[in-house]
Coordinates of C-alpha atoms in Angstrom, one line a residue:
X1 CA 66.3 212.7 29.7
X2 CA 65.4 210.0 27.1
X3 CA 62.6 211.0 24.3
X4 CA 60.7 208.4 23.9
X5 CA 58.3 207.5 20.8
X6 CA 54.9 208.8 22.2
X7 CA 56.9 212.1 23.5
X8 CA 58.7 212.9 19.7
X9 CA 54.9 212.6 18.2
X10 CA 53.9 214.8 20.9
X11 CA 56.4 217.4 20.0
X12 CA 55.8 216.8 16.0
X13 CA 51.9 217.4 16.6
X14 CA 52.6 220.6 19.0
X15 CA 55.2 222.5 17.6
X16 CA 54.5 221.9 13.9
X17 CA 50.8 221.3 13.8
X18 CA 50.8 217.4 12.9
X19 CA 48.1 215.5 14.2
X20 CA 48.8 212.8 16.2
X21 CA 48.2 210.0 14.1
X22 CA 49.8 211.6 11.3
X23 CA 52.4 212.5 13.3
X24 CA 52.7 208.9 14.2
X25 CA 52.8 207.9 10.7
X26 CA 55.7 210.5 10.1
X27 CA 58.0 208.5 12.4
X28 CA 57.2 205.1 11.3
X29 CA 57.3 206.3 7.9
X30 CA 60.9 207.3 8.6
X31 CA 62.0 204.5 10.1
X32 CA 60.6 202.1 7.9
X33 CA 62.8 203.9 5.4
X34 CA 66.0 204.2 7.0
X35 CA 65.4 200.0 8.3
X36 CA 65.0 199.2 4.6
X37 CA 67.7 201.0 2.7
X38 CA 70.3 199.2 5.7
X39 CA 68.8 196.4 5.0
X40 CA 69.7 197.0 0.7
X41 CA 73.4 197.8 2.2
X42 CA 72.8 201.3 1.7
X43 CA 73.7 204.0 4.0
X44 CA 71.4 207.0 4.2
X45 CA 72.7 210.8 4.6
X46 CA 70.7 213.4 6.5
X47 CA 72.1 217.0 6.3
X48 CA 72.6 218.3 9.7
X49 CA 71.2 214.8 11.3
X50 CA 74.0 212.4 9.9
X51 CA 74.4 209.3 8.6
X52 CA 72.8 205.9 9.2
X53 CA 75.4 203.7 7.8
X54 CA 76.5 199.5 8.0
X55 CA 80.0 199.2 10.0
X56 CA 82.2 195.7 9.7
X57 CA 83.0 194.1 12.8
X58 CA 86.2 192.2 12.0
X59 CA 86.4 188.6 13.2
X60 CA 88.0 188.3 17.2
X61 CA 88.7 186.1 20.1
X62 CA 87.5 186.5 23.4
X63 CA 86.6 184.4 25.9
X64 CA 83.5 182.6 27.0
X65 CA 82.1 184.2 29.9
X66 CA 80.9 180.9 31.1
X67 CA 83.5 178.1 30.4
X68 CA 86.5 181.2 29.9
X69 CA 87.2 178.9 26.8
X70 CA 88.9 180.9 24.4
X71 CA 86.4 181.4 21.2
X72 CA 86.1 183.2 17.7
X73 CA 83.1 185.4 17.1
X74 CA 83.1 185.8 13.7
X75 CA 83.0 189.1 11.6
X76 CA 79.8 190.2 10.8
X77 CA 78.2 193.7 10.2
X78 CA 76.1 196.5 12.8
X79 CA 74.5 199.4 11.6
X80 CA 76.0 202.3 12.8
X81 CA 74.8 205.9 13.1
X82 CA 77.8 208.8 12.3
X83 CA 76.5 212.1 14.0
X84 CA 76.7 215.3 11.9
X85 CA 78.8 218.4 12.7
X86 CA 75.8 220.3 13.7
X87 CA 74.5 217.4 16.3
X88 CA 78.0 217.2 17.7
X89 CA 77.7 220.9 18.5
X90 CA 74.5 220.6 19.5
X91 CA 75.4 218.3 22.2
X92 CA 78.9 220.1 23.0
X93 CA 76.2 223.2 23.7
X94 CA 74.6 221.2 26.6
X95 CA 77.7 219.8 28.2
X96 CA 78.9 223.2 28.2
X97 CA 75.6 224.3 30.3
X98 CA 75.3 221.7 32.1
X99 CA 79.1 222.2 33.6
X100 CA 77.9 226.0 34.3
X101 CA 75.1 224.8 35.9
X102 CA 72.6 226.7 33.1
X103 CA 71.4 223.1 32.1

């Protein structure tokens, strides 16, 4: 099931009393944040979250999908997000149900 924007204010404004539009603001706040420290090079830790971070993509050759001419993409950098203990659990939790048919 995917969360989308809309949905995540929903759940700020019911289950911790935002209202919507500052609820709204909340997330945009917060992502305006985390989109301008990346873009300083900076990498921004979030205690059971994780990290938002910059990863290098080293330079490579594959080919072109439409000529199948070899050619070099060239290194360059992606942002990256590194999951926190705590979310890996989180998500190990679900798996688990899910196989046990609880999910």
């Amino acid at each position: 099931m995917e969360i989308k924007r809309a949905e995540l204010i929903g759940q700020l404004a019911e289950v911790f009393g935002y209202t919507k539009a500052s609820a709204a603001e909340l997330v945009d706040d917060f992502t305006a944040i985390i989109i301008e420290n990346l873009e300083r090079g900076n990498t921004v830790s979030l205690r059971n979250l994780g990290k938002f971070g910059i990863l290098e993509r080293a330079q490579r050759r594959c080919p072109n999908p439409q000529s199948g001419e070899e050619m070099v993409i060239p290194a360059h950098y992606i942002p990256r997000f590194y999951p926190s203990q705590r979310m890996r659990l989180a998500v190990k939790k679900w798996e688990d149900n899910e196989k046990r048919g609880l999910g």
